[in-house]
mmCIF file of C-alpha atoms and ligand atoms in Angstrom:
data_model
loop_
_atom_site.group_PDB
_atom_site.id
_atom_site.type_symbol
_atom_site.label_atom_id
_atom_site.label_comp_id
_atom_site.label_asym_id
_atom_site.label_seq_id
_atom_site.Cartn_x
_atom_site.Cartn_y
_atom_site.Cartn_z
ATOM 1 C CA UNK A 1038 -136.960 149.326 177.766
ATOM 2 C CA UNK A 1039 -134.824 146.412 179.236
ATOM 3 C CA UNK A 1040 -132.049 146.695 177.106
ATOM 4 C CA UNK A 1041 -131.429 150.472 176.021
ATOM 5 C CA UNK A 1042 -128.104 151.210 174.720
ATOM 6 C CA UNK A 1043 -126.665 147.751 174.188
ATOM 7 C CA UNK A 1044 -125.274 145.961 171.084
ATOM 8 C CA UNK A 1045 -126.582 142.585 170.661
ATOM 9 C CA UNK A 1046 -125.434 139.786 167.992
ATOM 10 C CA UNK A 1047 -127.522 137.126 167.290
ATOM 11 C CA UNK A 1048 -126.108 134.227 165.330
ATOM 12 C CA UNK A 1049 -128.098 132.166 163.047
ATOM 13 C CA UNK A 1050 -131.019 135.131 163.184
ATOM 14 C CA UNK A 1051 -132.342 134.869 159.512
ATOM 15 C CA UNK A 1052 -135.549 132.344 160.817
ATOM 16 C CA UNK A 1053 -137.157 130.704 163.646
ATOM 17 C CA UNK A 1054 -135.825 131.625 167.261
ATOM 18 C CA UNK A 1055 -133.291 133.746 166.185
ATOM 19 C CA UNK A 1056 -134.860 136.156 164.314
ATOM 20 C CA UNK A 1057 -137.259 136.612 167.089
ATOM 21 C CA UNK A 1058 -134.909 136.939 169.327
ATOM 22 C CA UNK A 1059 -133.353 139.914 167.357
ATOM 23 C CA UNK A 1060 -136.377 141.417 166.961
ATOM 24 C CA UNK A 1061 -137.400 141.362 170.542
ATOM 25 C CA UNK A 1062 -133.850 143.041 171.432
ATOM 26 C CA UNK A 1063 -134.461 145.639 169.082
ATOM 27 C CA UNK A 1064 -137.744 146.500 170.495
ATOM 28 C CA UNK A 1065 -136.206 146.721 174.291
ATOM 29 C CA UNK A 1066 -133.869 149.266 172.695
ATOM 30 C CA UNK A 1067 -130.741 147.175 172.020
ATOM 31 C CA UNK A 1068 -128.832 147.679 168.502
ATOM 32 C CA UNK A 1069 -129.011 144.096 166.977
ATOM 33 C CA UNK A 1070 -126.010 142.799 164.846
ATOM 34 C CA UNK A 1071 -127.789 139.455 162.918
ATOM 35 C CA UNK A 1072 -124.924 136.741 161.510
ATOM 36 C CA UNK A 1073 -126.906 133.742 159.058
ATOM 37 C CA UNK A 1074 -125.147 131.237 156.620
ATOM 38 C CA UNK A 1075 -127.964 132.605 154.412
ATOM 39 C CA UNK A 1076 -127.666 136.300 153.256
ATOM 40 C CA UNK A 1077 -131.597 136.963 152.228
ATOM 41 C CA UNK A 1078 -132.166 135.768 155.677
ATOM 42 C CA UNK A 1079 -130.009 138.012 157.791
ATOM 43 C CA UNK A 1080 -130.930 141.147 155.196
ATOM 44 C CA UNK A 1081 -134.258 140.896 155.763
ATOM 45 C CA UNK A 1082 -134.471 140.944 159.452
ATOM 46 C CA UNK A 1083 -131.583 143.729 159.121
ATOM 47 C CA UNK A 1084 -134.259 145.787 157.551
ATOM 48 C CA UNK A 1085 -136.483 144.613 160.206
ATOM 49 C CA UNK A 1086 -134.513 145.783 162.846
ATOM 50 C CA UNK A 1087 -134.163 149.001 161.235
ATOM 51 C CA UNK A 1088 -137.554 149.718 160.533
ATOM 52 C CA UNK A 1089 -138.268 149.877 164.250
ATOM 53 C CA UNK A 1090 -135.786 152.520 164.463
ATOM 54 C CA UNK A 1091 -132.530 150.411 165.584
ATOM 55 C CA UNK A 1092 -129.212 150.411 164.164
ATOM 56 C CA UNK A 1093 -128.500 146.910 162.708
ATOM 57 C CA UNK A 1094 -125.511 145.057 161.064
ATOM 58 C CA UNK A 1095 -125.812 142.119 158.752
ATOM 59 C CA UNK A 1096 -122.843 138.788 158.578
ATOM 60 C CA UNK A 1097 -123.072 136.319 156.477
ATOM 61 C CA UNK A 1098 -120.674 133.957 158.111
ATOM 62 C CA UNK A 1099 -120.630 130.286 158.939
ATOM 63 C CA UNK A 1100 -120.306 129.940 162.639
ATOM 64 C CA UNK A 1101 -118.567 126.668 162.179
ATOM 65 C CA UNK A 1102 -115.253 128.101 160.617
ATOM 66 C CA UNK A 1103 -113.304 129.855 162.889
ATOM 67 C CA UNK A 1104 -111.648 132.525 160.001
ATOM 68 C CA UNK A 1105 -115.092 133.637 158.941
ATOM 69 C CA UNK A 1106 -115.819 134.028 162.904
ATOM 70 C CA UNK A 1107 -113.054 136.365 163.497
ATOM 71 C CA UNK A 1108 -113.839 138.694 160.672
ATOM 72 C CA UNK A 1109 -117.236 138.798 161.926
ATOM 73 C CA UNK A 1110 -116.261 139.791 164.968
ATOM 74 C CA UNK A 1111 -113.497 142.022 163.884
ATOM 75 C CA UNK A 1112 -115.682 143.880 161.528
ATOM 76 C CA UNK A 1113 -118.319 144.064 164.422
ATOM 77 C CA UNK A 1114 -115.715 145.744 167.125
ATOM 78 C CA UNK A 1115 -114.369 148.361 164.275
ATOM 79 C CA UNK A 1116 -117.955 149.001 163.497
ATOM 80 C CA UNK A 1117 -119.075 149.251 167.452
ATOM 81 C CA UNK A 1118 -116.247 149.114 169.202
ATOM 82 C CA UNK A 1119 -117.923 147.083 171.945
ATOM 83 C CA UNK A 1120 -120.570 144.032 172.137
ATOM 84 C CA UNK A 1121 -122.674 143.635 175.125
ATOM 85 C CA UNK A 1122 -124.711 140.506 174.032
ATOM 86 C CA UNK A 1123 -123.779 137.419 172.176
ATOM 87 C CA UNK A 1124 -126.629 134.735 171.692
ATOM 88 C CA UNK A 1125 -125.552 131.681 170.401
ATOM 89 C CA UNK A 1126 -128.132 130.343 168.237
ATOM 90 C CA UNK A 1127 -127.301 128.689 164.895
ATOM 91 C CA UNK A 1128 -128.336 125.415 164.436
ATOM 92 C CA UNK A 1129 -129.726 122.546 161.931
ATOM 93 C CA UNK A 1130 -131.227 119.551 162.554
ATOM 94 C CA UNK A 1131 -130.758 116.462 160.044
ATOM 95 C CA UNK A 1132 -134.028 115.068 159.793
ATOM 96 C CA UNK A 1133 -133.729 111.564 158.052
ATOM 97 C CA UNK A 1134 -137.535 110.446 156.851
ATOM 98 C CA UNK A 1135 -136.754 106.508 157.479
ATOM 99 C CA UNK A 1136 -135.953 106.683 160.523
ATOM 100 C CA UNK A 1137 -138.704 109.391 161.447
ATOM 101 C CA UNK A 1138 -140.476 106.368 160.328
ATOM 102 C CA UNK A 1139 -139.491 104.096 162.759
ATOM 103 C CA UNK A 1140 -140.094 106.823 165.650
ATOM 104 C CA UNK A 1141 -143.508 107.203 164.448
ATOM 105 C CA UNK A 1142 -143.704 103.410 164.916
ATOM 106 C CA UNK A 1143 -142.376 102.992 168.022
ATOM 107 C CA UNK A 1144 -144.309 105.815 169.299
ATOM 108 C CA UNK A 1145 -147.404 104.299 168.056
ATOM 109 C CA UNK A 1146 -146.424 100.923 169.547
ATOM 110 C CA UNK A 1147 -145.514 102.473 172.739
ATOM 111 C CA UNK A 1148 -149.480 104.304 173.046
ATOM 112 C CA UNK A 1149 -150.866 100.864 172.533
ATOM 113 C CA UNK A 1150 -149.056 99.474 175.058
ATOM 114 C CA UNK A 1151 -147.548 97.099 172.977
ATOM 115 C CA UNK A 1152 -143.493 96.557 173.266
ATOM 116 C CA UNK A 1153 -140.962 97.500 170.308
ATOM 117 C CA UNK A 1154 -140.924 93.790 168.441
ATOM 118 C CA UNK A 1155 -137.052 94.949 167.339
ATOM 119 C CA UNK A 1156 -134.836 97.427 168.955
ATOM 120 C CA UNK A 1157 -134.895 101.123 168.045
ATOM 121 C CA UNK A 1158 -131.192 101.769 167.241
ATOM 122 C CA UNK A 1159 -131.652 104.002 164.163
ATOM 123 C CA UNK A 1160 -128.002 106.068 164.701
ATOM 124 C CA UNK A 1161 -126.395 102.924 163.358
ATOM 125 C CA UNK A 1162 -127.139 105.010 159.988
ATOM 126 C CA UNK A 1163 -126.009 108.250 161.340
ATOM 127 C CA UNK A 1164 -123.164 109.404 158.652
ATOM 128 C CA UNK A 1165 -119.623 110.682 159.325
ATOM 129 C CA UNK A 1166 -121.215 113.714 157.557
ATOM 130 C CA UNK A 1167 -124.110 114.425 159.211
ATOM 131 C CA UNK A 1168 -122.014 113.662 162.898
ATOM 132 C CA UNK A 1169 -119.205 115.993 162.174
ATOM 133 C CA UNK A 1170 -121.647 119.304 160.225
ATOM 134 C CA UNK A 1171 -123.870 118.747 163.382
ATOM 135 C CA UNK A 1172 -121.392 118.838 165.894
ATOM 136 C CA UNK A 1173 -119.514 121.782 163.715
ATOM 137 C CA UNK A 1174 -122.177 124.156 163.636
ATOM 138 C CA UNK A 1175 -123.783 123.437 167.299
ATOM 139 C CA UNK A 1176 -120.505 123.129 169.641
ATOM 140 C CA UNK A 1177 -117.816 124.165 167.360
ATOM 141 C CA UNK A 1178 -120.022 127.350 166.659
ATOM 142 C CA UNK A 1179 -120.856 128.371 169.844
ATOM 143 C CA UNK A 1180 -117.207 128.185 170.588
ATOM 144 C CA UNK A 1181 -115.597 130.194 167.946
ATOM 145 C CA UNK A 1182 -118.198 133.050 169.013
ATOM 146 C CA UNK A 1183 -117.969 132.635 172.622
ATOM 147 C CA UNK A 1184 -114.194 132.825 172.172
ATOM 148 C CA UNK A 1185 -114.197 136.005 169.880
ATOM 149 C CA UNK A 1186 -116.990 137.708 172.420
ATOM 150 C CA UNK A 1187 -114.557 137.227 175.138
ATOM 151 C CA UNK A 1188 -111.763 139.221 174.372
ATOM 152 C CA UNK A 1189 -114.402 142.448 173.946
ATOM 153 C CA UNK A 1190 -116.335 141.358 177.337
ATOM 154 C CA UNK A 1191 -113.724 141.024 179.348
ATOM 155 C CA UNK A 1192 -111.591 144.432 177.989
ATOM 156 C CA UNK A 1193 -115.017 146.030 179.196
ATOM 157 C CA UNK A 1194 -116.020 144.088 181.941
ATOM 158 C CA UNK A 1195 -119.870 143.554 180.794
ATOM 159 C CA UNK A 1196 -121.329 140.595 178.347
ATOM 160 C CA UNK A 1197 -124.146 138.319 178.396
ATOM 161 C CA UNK A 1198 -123.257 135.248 176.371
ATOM 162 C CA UNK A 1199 -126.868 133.039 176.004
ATOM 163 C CA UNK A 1200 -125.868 129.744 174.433
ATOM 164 C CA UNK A 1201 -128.906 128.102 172.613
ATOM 165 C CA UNK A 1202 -129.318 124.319 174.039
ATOM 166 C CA UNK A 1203 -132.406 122.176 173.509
ATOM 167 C CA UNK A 1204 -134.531 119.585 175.756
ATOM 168 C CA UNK A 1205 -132.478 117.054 173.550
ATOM 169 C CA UNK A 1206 -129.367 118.234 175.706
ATOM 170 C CA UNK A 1207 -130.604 117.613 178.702
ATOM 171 C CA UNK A 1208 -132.419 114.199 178.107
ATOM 172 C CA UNK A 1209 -131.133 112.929 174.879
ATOM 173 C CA UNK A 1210 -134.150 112.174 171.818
ATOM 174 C CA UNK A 1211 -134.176 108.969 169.626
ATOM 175 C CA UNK A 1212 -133.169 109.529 166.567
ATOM 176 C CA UNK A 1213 -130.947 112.450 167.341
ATOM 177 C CA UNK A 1214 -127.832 111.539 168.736
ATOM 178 C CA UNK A 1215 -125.664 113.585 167.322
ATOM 179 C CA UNK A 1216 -127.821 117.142 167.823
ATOM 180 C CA UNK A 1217 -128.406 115.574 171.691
ATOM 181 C CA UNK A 1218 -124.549 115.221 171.855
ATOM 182 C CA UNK A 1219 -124.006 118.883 170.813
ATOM 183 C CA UNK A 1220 -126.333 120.569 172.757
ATOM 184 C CA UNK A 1221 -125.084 118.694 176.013
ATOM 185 C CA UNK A 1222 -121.710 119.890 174.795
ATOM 186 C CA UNK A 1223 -122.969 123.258 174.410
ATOM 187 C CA UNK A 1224 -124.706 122.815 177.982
ATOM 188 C CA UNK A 1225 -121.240 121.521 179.308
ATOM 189 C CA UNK A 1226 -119.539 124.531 177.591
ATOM 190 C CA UNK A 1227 -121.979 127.224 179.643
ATOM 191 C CA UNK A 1228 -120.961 125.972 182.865
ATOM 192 C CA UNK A 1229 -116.888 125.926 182.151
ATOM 193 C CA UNK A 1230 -117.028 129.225 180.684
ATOM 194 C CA UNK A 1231 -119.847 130.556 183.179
ATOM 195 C CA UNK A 1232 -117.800 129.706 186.093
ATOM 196 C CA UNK A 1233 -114.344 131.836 184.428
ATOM 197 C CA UNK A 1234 -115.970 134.508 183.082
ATOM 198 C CA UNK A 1235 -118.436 135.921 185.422
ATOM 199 C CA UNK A 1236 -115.192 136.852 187.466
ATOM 200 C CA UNK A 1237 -114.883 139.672 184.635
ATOM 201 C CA UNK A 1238 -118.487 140.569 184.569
ATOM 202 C CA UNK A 1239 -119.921 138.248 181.777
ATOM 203 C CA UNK A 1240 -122.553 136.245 182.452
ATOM 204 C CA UNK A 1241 -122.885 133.206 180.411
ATOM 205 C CA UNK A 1242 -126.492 131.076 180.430
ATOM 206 C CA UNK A 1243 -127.673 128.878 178.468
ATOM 207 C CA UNK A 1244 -131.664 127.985 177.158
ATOM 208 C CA UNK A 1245 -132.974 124.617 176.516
ATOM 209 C CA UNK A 1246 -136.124 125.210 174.443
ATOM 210 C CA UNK A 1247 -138.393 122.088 173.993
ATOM 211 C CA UNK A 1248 -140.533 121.701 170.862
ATOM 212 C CA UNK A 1249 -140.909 125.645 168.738
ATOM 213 C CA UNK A 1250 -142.920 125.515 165.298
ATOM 214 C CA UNK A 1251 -140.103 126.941 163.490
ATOM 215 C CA UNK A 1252 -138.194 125.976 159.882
ATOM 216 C CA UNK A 1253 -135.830 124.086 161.331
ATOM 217 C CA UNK A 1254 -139.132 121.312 162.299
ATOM 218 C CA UNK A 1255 -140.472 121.939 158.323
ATOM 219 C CA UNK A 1256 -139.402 118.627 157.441
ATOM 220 C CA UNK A 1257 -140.631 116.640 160.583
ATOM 221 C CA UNK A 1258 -143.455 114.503 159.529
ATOM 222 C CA UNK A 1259 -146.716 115.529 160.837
ATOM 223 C CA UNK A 1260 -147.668 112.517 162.604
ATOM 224 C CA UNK A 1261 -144.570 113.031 164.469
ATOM 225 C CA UNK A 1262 -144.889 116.485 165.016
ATOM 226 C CA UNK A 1263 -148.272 115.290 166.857
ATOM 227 C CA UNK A 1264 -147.185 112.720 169.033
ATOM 228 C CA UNK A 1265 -144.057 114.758 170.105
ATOM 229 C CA UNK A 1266 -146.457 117.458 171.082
ATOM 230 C CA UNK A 1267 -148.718 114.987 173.004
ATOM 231 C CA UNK A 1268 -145.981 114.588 175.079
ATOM 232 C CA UNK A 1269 -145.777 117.991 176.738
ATOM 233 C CA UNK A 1270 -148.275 118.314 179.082
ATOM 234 C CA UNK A 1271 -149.406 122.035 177.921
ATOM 235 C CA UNK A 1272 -149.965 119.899 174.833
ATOM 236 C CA UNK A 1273 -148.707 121.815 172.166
ATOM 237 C CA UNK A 1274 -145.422 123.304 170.724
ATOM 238 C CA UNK A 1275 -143.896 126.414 171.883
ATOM 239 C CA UNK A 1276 -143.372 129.345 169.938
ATOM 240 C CA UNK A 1277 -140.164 131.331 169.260
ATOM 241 C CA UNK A 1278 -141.577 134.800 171.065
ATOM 242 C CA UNK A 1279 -141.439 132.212 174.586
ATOM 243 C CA UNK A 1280 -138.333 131.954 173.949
ATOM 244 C CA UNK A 1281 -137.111 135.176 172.856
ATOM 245 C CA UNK A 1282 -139.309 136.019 176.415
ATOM 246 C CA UNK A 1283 -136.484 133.392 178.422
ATOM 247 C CA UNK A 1284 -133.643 135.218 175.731
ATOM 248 C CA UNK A 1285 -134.679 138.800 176.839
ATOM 249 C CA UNK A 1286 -134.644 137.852 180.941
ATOM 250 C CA UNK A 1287 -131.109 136.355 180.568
ATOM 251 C CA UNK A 1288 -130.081 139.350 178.624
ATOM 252 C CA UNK A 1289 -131.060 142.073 180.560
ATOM 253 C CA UNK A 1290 -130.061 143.016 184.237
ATOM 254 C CA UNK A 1291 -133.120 140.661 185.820
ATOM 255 C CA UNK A 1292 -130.578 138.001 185.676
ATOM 256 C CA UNK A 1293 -128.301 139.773 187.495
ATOM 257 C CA UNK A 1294 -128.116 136.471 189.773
ATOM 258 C CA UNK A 1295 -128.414 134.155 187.298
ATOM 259 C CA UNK A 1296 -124.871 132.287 185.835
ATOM 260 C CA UNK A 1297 -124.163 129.059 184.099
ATOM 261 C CA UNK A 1298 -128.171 127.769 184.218
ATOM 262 C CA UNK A 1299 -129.996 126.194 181.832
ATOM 263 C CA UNK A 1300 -133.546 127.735 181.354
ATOM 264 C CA UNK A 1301 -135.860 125.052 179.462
ATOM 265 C CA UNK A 1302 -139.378 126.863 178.552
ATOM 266 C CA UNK A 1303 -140.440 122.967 177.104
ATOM 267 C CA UNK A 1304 -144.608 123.423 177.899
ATOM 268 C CA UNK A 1305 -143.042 120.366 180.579
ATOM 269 C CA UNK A 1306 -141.714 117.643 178.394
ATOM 270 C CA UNK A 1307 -138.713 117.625 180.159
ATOM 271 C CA UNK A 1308 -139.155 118.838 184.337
HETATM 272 N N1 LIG B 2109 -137.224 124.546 166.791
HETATM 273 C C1 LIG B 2109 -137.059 123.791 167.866
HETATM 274 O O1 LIG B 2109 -137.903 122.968 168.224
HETATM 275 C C2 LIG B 2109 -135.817 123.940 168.698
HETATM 276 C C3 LIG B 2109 -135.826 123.341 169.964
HETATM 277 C C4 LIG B 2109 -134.695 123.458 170.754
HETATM 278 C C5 LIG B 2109 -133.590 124.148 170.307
HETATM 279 N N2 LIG B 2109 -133.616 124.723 169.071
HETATM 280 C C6 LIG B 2109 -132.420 125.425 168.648
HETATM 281 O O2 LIG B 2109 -132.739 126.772 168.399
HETATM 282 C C7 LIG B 2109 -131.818 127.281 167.435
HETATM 283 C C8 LIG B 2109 -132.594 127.979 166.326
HETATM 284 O O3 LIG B 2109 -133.379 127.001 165.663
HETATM 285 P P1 LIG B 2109 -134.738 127.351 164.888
HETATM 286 O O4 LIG B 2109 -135.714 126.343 165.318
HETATM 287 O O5 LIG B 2109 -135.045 128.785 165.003
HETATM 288 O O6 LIG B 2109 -134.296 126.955 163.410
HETATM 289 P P2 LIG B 2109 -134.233 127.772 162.029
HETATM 290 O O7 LIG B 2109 -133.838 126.789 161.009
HETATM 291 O O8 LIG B 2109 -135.482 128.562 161.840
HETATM 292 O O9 LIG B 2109 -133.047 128.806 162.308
HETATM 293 C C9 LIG B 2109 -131.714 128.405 162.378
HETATM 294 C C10 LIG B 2109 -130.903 129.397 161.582
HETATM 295 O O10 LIG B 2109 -129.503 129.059 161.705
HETATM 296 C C11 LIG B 2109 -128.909 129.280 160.443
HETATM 297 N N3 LIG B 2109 -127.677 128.502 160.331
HETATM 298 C C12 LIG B 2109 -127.553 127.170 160.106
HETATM 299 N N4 LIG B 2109 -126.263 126.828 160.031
HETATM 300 C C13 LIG B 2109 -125.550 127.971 160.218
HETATM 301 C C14 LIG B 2109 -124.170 128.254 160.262
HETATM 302 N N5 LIG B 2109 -123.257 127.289 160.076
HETATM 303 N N6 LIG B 2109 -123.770 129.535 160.479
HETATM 304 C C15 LIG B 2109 -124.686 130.523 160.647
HETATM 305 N N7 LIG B 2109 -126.020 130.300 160.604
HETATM 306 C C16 LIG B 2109 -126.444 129.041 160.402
HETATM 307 C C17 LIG B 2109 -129.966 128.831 159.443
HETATM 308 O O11 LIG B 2109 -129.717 129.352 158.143
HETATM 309 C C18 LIG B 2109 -131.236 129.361 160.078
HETATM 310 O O12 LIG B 2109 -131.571 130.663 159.616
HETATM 311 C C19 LIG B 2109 -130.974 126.106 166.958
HETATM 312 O O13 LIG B 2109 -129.744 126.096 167.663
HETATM 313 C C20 LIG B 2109 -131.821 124.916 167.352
HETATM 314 O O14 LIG B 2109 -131.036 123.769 167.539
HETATM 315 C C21 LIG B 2109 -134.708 124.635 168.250
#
């Protein structure tokens, strides 16, 4: 087992990558504390955890406000008194059906070889709302934790801090500027803090998954789902155990080389 003995907290673990992340710590032997905005989520894959035999704690906590942060993590140090993992992975994705529209379109357009008769812009739309609650829960979130983690790391000079980016970080998507601007903040944010903190023994990494069937995609049309998925080579989307798979390397003591990189398992949308 790859990661016997150590406490783990996963953030936004109730669904999708998260919760297979958690699970896939548990079974390498780690003790997995689980933090969702929704409590049935994080309960559930509490029990989860349990049932194969691991001790688990369950927050419900926004990441995006820095007082429920805190208490998360203070409740989490008087429960454990240390925290050897933090993985960074809460995260929504606004998914507006008009302009998933006019992706489909230009997609189409774009296999037919014909050109876009009027320009694409579609973040001309983009509310003050849906900037700010993406940015919030992406950048802002990873933040608050990564700050809290820190002061436990450092007093004892071990942590592995994997920050949960996206293929949209690295080469920006239509029709999602303001998740693409988060997760190249969040990208931006691994390197600062990978370059201070691996002086004190924690390495900080961050992975850029391409396209995962997960809820977060439940509301992406179909027809978009299938041209974005045409557009990996390997042809298909990924699933969340690949990337707990990338998770559990940068976790464990494999990566005992590897600080401030981006992993991208993206079935080569993005090379
Ligand atoms: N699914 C993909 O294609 C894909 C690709 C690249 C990156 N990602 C990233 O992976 C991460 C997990 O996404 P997923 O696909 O598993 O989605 P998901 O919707 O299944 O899981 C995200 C979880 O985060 C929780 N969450 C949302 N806001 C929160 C908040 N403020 N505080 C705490 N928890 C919160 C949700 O309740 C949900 O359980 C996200 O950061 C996402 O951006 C997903």
């Amino acid at each position: 087992m790859k990661l016997a003995q150590r406490k783990a907290l996963v953030t936004g673990a109730g669904s999708g990558i998260g919760r297979a992340i958690a699970l896939c710590f548990a079974r390498e032997g780690a003790a997995v504390a689980v933090n969702d905005i929704r409590r049935e989520g994080v309960e559930g894959v509490a029990e989860e955890i349990r049932s194969l035999g691991r001790d688990a704690l369950a927050f419900c906590a926004d990441v995006s406000d820095s007082v429920e942060v805190r208490a998360m993590f203070e409740e989490l140090a008087a429960q454990w008194h240390r925290l050897d993992i933090l993985v960074n992975n809460a995260g929504i994705v606004v998914l507006d059906s008009s302009r998933q529209q006019r992706l489909i379109e230009a997609h189409m357009q774009r296999l037919q070889g014909l050109a876009t008769p009027e320009p694409l812009a579609v973040s001309q739309n983009v509310t003050d709302m849906e900037w700010r609650r993406t940015l919030a829960v992406h950048l802002d979130g990873t933040f608050y934790c990564t700050r809290e983690a820190l002061k436990l790391m450092e007093a004892q000079r071990y942590g592995k801090i994997i920050n949960m980016a996206s293929v949209a970080g690295l080469a920006g998507l239509a029709g999602a500027a303001a998740y693409s601007a988060a997760k190249a903040g969040i990208i931006g944010l691994t390197k600062a803090i990978a370059r201070e903190a691996i002086h004190c023994g924690v390495y900080v990494n961050a992975i850029a998954p391409g396209f995962i069937d997960t809820p977060l995609l439940a509301e992406m049309d179909p027809a978009l789902k299938h041209l974005i998925a045409l557009q990996a080579p390997i042809g298909r989307f990924g699933t969340t155990d690949e990337v707990a798979a990338v998770a559990l390397y940068l976790a464990s003591d494999d990566s005992s080389y590897t600080v401030g990189q981006v992993l991208s398992p993206n079935g080569g949308f993005y090379m």
